[in-house]
mmCIF file of C-alpha atoms in Angstrom:
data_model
loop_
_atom_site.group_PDB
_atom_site.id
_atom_site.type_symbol
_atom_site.label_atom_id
_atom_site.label_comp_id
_atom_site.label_asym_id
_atom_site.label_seq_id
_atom_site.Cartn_x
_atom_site.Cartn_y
_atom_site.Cartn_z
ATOM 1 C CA UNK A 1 95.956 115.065 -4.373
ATOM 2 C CA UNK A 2 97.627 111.954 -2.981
ATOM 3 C CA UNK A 3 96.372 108.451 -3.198
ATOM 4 C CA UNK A 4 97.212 106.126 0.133
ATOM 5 C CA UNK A 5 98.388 102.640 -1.202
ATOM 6 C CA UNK A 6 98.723 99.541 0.734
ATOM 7 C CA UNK A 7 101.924 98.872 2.738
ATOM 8 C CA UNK A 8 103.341 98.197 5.965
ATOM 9 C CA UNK A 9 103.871 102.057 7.064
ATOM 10 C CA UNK A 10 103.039 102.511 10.724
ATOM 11 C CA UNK A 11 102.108 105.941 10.100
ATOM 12 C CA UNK A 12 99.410 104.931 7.374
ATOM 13 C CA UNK A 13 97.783 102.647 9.317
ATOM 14 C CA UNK A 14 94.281 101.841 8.338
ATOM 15 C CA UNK A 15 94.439 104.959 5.632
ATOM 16 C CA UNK A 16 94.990 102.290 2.470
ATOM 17 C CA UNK A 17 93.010 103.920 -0.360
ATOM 18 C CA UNK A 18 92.039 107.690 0.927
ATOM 19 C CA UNK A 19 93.282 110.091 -1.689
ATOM 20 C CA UNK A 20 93.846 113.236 -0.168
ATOM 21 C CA UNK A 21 94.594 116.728 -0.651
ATOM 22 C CA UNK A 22 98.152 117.642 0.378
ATOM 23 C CA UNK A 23 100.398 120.951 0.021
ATOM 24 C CA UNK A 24 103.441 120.828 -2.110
ATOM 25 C CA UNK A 25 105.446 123.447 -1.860
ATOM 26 C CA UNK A 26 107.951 123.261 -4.641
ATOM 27 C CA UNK A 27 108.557 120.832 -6.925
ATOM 28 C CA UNK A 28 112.012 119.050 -5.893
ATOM 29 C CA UNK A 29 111.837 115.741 -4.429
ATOM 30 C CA UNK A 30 111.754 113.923 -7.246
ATOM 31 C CA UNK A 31 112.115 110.071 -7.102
ATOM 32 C CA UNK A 32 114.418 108.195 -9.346
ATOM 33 C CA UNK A 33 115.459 104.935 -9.982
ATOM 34 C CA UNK A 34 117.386 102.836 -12.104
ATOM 35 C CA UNK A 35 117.645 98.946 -12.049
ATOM 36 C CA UNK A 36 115.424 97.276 -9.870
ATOM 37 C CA UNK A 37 112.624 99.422 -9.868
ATOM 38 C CA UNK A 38 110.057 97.020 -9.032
ATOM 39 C CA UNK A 39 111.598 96.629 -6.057
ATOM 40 C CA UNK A 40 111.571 100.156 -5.106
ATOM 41 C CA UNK A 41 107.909 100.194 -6.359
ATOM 42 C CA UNK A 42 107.309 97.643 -3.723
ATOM 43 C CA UNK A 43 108.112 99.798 -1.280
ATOM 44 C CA UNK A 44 105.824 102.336 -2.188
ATOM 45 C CA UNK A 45 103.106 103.810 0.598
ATOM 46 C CA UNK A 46 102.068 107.280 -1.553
ATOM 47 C CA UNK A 47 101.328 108.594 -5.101
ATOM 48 C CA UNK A 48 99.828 111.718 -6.678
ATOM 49 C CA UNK A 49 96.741 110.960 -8.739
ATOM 50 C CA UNK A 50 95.224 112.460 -10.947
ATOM 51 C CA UNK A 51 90.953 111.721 -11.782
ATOM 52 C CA UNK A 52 91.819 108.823 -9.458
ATOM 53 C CA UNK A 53 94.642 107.438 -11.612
ATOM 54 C CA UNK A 54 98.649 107.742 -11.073
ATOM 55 C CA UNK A 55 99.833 111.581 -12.013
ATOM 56 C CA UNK A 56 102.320 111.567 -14.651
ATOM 57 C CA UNK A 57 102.245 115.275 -15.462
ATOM 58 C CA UNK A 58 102.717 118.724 -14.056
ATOM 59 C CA UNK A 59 100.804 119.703 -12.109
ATOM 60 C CA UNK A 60 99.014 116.641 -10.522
ATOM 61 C CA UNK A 61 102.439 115.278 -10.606
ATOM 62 C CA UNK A 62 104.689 118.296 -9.159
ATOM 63 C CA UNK A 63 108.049 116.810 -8.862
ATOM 64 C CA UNK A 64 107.560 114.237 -11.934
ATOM 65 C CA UNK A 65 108.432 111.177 -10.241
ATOM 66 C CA UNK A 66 107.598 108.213 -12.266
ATOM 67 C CA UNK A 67 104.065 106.801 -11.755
ATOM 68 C CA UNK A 68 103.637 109.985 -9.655
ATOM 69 C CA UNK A 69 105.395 107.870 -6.335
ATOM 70 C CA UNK A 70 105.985 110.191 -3.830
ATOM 71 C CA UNK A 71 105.883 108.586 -0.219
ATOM 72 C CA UNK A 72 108.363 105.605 0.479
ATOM 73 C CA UNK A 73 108.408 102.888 3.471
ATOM 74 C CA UNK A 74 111.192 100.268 4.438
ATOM 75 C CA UNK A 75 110.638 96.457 5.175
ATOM 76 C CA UNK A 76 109.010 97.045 8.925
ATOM 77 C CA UNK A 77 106.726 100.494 7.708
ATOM 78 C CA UNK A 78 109.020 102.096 10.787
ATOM 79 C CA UNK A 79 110.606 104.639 7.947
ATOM 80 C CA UNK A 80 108.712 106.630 5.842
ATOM 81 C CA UNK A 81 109.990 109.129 3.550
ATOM 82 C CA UNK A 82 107.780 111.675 1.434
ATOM 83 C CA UNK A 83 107.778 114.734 -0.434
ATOM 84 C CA UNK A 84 104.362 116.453 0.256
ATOM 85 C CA UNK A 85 103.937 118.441 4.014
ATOM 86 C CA UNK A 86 101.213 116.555 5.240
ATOM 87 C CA UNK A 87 102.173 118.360 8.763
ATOM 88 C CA UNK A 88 100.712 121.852 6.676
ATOM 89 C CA UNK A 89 96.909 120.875 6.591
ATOM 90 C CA UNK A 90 96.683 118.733 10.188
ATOM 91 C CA UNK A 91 93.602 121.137 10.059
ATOM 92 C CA UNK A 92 90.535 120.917 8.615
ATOM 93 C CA UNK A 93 90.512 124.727 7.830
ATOM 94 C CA UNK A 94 93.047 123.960 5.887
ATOM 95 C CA UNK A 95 92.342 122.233 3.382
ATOM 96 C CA UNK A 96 90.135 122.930 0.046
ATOM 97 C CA UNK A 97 87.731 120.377 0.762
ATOM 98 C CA UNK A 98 87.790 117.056 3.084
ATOM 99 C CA UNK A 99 87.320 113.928 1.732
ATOM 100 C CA UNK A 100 84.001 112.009 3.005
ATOM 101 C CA UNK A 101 84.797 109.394 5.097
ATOM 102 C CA UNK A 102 87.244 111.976 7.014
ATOM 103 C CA UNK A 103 84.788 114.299 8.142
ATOM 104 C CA UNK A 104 83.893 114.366 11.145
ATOM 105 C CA UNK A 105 82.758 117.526 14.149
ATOM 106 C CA UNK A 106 86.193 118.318 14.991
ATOM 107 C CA UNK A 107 88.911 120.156 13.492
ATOM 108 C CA UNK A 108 91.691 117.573 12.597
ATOM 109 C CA UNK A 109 92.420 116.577 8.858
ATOM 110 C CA UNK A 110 92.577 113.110 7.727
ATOM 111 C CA UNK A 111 96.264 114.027 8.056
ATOM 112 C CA UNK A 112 96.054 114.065 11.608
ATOM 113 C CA UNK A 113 95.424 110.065 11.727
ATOM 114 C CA UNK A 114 99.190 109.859 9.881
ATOM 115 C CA UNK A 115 100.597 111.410 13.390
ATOM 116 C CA UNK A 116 98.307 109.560 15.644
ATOM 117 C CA UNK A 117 99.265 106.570 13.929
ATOM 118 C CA UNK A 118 102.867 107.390 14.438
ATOM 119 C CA UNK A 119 102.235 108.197 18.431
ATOM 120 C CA UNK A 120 100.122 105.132 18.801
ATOM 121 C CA UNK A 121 102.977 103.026 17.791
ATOM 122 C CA UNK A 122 105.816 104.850 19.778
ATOM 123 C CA UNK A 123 103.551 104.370 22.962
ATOM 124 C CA UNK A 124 103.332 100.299 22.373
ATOM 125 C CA UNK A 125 106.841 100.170 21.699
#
């Protein structure tokens, strides 16, 4: 499950907070670091959690990225970059379960907000 934290990513618009389920697929991806990693930690727009806290470990944590970061915007929120395929459960029959305030009568996951966010912005830009 991934946790939604607050940034300045276009494509998370209005998401801050929802912990989701997500597919990972392998367990590459793994962010690192050195100096300076409060800035990169700034930057931050997605973590793996685990009972609602950051995922250190295997399997809550599949890559092992520190404080279970996963998703990554720049300054503007224009650039995101992420290791789980949120474009493999855009459906709700997808997924294990849906989280509350998603669900809704039709078929799209909360994961179908990240692309309508993105469209929404390409068609005011």
């Amino acid at each position: 499950m991934v946790e939604v934290l607050e940034s300045n990513s276009i494509f998370f618009k209005d998401m801050q907070g929802a912990r989701l389920p997500v597919v990972v697929s392998h367990g590459e991806g793994r962010a690192f670091w050195g100096e300076g990693q409060a800035a990169v930690s700034s930057l931050a727009a997605l973590r793996y959690t685990d009972a609602g806290k950051p995922a250190q470990l295997y399997p809550a944590n599949p890559n092992g990225s520190p404080e279970g970061l996963t998703g990554f915007t720049n300054e503007d929120g224009r650039v995101l970059v992420l290791m789980p395929h949120p474009e493999r459960v855009f459906r709700n029959v997808q997924l294990s379960w849906i989280p509350e305030p998603f669900k809704t009568n039709n078929d799209f996951s909360p994961w179908a907000v990240f692309f309508k966010n993105a469209y929404e912005w390409v068609r005011k830009v």
